[in-house]
PDB file of C-alpha atoms in Angstrom:
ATOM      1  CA  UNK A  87     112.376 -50.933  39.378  1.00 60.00           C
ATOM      2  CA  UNK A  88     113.405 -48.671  36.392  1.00 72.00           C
ATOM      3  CA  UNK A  89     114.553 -51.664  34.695  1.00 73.00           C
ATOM      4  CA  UNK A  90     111.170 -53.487  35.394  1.00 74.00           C
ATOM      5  CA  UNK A  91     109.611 -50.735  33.863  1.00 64.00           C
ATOM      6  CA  UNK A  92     111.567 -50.553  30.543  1.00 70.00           C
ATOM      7  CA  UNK A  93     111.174 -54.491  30.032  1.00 67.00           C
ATOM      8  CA  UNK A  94     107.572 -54.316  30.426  1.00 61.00           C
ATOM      9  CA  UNK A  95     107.405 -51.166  27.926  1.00 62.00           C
ATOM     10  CA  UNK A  96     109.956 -53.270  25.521  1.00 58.00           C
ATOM     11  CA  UNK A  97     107.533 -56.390  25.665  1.00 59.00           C
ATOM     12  CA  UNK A  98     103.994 -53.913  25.428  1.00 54.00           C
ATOM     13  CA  UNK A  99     105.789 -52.651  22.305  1.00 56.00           C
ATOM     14  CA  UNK A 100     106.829 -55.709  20.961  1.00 56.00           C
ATOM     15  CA  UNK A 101     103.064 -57.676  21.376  1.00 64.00           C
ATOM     16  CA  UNK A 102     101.673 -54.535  19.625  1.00 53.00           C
ATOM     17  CA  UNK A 103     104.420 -54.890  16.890  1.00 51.00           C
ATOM     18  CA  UNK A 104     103.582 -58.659  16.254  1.00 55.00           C
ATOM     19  CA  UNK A 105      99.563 -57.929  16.438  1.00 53.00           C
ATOM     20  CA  UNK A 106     100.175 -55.820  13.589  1.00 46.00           C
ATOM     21  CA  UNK A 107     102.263 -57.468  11.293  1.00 51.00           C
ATOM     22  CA  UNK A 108      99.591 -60.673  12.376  1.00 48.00           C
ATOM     23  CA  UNK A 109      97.133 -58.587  11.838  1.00 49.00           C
ATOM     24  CA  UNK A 110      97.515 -57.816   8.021  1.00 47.00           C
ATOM     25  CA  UNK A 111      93.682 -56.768   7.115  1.00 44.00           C
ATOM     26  CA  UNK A 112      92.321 -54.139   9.700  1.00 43.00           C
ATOM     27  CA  UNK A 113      88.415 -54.473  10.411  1.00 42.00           C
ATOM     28  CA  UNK A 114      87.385 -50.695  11.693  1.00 37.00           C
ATOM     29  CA  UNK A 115      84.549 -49.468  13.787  1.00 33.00           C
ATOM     30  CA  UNK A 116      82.298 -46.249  12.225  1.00 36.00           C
ATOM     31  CA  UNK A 117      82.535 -42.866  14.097  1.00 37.00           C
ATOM     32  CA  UNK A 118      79.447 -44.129  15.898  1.00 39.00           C
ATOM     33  CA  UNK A 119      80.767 -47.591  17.309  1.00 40.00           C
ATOM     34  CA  UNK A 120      78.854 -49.685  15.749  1.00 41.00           C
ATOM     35  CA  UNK A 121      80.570 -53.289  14.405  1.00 41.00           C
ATOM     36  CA  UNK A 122      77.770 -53.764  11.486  1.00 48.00           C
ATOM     37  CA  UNK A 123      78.792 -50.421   9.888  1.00 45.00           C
ATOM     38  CA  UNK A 124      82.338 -51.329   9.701  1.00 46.00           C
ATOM     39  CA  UNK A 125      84.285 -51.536   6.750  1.00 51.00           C
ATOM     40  CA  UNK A 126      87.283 -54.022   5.553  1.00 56.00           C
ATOM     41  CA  UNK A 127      89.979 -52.841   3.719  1.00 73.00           C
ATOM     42  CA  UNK A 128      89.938 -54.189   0.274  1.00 89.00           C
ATOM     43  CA  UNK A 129      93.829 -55.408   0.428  1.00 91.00           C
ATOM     44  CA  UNK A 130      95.784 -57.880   2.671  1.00 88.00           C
ATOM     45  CA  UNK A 131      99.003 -57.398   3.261  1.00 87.00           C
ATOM     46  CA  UNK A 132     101.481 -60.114   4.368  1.00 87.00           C
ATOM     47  CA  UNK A 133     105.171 -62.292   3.905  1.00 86.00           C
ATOM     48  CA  UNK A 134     105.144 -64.354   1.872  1.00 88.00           C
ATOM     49  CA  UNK A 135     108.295 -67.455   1.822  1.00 92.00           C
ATOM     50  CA  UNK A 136     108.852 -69.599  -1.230  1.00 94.00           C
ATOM     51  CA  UNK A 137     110.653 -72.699  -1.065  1.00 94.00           C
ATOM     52  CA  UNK A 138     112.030 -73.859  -4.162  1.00 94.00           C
ATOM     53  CA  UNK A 139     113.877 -77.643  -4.297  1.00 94.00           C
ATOM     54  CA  UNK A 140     114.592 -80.082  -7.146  1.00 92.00           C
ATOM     55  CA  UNK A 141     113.942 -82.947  -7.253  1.00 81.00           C
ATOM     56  CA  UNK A 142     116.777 -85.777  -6.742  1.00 71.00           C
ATOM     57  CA  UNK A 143     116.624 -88.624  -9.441  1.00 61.00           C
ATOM     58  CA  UNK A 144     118.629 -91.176  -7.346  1.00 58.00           C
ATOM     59  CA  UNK A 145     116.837 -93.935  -5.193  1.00 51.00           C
ATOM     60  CA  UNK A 146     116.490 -91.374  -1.849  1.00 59.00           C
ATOM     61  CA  UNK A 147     113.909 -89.360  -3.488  1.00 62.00           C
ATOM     62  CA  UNK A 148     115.064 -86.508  -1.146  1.00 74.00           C
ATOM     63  CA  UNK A 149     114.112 -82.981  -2.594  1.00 82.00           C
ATOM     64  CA  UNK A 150     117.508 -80.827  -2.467  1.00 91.00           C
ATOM     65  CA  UNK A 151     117.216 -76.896  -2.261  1.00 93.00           C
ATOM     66  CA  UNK A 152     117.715 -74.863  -5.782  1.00 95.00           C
ATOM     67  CA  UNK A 153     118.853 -71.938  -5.883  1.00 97.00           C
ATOM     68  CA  UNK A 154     118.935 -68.973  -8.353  1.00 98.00           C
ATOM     69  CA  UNK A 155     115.030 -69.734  -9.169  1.00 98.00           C
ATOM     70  CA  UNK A 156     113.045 -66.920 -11.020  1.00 98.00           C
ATOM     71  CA  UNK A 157     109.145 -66.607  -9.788  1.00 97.00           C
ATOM     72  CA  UNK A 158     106.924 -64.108 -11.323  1.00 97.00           C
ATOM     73  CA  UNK A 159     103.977 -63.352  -9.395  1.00 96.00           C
ATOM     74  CA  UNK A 160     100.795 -62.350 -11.047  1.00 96.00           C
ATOM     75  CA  UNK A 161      98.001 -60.417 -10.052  1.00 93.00           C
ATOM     76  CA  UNK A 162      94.244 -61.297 -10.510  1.00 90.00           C
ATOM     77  CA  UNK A 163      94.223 -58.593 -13.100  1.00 92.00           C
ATOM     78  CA  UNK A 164      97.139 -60.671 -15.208  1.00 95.00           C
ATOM     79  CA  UNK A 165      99.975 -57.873 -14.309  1.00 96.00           C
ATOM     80  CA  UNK A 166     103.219 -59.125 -13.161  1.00 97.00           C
ATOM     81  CA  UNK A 167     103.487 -58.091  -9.612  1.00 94.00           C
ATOM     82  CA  UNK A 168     107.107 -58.819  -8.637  1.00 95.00           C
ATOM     83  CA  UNK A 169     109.966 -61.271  -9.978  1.00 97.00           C
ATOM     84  CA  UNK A 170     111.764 -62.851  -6.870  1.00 97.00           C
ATOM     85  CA  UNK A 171     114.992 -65.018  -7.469  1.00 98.00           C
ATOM     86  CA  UNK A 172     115.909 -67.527  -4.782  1.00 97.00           C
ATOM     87  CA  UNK A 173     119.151 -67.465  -2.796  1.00 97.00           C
ATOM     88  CA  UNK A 174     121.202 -70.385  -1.807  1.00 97.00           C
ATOM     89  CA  UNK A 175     118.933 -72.379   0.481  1.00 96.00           C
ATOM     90  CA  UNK A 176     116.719 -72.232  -2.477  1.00 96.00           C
ATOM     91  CA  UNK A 177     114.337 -69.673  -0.739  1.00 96.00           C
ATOM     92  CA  UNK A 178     113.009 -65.939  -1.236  1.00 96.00           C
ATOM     93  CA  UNK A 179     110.589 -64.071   1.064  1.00 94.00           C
ATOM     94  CA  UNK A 180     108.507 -61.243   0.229  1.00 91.00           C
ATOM     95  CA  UNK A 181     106.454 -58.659   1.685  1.00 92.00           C
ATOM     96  CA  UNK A 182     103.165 -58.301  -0.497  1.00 91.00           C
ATOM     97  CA  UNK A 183      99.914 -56.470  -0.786  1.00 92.00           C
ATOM     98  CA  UNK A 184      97.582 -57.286  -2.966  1.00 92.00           C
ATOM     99  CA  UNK A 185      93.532 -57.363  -3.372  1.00 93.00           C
ATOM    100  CA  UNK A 186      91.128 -59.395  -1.452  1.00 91.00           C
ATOM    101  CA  UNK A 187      90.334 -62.394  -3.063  1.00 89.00           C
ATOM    102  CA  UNK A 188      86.362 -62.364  -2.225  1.00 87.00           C
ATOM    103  CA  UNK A 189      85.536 -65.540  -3.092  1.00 85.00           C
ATOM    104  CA  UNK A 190      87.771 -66.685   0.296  1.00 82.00           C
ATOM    105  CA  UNK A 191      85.822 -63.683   1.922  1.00 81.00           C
ATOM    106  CA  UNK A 192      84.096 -64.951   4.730  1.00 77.00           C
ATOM    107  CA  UNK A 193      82.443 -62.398   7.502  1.00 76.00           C
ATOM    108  CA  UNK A 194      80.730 -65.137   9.961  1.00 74.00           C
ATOM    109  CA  UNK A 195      81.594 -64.803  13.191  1.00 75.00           C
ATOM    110  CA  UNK A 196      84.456 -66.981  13.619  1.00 74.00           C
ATOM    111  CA  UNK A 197      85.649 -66.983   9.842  1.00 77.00           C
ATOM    112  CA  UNK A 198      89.333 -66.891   8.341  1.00 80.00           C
ATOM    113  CA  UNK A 199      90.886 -63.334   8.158  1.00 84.00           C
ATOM    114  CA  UNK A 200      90.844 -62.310   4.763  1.00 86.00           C
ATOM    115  CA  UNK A 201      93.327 -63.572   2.189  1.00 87.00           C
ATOM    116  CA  UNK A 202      94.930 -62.322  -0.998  1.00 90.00           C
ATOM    117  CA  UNK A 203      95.668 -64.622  -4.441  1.00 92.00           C
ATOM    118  CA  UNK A 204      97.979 -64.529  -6.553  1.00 94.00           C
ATOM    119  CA  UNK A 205      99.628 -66.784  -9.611  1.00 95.00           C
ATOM    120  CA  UNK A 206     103.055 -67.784  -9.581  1.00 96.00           C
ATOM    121  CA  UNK A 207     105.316 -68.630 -12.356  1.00 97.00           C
ATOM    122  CA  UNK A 208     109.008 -70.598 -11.284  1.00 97.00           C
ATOM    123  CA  UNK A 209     112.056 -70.602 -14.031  1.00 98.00           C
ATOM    124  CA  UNK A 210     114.961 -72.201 -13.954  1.00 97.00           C
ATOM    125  CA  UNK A 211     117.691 -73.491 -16.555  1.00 96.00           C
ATOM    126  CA  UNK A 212     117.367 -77.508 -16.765  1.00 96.00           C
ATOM    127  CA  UNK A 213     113.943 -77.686 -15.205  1.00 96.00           C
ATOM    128  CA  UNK A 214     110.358 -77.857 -16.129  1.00 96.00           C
ATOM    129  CA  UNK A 215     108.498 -74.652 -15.358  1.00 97.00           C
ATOM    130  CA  UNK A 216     105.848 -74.812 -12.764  1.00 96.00           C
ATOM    131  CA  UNK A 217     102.641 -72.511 -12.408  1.00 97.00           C
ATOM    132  CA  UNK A 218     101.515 -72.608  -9.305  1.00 94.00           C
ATOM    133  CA  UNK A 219      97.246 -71.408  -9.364  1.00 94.00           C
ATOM    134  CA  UNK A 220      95.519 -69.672  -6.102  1.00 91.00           C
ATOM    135  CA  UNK A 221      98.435 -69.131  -4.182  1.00 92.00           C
ATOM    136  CA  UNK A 222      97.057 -67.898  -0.878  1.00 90.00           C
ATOM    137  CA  UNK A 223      98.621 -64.425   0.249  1.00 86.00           C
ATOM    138  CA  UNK A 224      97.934 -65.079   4.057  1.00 76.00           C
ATOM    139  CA  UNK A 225     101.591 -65.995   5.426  1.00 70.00           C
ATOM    140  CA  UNK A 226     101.880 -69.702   4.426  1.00 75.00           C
ATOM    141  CA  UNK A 227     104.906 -71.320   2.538  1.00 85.00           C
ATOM    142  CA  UNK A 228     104.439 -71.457  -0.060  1.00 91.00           C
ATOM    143  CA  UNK A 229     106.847 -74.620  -1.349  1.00 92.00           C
ATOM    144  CA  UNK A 230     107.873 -75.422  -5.347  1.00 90.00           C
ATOM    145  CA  UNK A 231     108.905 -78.260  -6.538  1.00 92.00           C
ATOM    146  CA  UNK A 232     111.071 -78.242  -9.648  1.00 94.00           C
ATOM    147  CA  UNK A 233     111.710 -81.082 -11.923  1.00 93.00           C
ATOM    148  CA  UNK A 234     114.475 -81.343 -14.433  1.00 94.00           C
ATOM    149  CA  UNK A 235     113.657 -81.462 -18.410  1.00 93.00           C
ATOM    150  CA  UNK A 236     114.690 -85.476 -19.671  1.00 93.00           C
ATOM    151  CA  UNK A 237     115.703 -85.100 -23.213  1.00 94.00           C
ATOM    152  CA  UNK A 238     113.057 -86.377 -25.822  1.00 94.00           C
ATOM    153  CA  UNK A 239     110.491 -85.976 -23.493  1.00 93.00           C
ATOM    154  CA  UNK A 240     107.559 -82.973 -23.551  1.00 93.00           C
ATOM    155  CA  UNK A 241     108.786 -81.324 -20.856  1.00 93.00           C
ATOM    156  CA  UNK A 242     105.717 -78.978 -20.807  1.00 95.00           C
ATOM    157  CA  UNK A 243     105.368 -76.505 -17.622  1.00 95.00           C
ATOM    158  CA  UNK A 244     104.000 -78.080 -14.463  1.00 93.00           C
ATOM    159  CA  UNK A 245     100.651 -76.967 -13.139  1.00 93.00           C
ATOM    160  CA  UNK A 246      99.616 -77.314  -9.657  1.00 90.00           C
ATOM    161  CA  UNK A 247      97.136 -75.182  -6.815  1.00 90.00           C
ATOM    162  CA  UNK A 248      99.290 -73.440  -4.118  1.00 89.00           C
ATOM    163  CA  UNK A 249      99.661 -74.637  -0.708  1.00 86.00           C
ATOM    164  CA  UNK A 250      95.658 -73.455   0.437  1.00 85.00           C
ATOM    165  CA  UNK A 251      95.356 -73.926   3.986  1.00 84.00           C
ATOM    166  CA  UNK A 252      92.086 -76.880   4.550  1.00 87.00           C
ATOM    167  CA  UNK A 253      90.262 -74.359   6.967  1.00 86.00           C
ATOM    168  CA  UNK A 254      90.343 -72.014   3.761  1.00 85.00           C
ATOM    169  CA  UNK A 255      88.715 -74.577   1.483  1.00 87.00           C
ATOM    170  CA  UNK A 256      86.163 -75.657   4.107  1.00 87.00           C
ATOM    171  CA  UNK A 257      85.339 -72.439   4.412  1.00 85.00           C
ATOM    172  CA  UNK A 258      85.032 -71.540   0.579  1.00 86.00           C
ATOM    173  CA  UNK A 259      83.339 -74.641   0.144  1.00 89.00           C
ATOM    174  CA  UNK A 260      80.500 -73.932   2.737  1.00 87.00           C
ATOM    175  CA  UNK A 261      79.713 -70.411   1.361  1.00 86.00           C
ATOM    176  CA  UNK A 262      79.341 -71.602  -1.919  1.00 88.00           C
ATOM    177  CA  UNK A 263      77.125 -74.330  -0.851  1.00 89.00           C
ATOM    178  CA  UNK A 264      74.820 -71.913   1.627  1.00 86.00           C
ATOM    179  CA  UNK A 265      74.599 -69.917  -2.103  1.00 85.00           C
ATOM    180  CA  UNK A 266      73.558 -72.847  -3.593  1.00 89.00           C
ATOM    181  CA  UNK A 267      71.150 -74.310  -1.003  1.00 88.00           C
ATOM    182  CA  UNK A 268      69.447 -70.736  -0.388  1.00 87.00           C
ATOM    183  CA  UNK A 269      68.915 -70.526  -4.685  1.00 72.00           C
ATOM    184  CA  UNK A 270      71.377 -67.641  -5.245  1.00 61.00           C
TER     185      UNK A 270
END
């Protein structure tokens, strides 16, 4: 019975341990309960995995982890946030908190939690560098894809939107669009 009792503590503790970290943005109620009053905290906090990989140049096609990659991430106010270097499997993960990105802010009933953007920058020796634009700070992979420098080419940096989730998009999209229909 004791035993019962413990487990069911262990797993109470454990759901209330995952609802947080899930959680990420907290919505609060005023001191007088009401919903409409409440107020969202202007950050969103989350992990945050990149997956850097090169790619192969033989017939397969098959992307290969890289290690050892450098990624600066940038803040919407241009400051470097954190550099992050990739370890053998050619990933890093990072716990980050950063600003609400309003224009994803969405409070119909219904709507996307709240998500954070940021810019990332990926270095490495012998490959193109890649800037990756509106990478969403709301727990998704975010993957990078690396491509070696060919001698007497340009070999300029690589430029590509982060891994946006479509609900987010559909979402931006359609509160843009009621902005536009309603003459905002």
């Amino acid at each position: 019975m004791n035993r019962e009792l413990i487990k069911l503590k262990f797993l109470l503790l454990f759901i209330f341990a995952i609802t947080l970290i899930l959680t990420g943005c907290t919505r609060t109620v005023d001191e007088t309960g009401n919903k409409e009053n409440s107020v969202i905290s202007e950050t969103v906090a989350t992990s945050v995995d990149f997956r850097a990989s090169a790619i192969n140049s033989n017939i397969s096609g098959h992307a290969s982890p890289l290690p050892g990659v450098s990624i600066l991430l940038i803040g919407t106010d241009g400051k470097v946030i954190d550099k992050l270097i990739t370890n053998e499997q050619g990933e890093v993960q990072k716990d980050i908190t950063v600003p609400i990105d309003h224009k994803y802010l969405d409070e119909s009933p219904g709507a996307l939690p709240p998500r954070g953007t940021v810019t990332a920058i990926a270095f490495k020796e012998g490959y193109r560098q890649k800037v990756l634009y509106e990478v969403p700070i709301d727990s998704t992979a975010q993957p990078f894809l690396m491509e070696p420098i060919v001698e007497g080419e340009r070999n300029e940096p690589d430029v590509q939107l982060g891994n946006n989730h479509h609900l987010e998009i559909i979402s931006l999209v359609r509160k843009y669009e009621s902005i536009l229909n309603n003459g905002h």
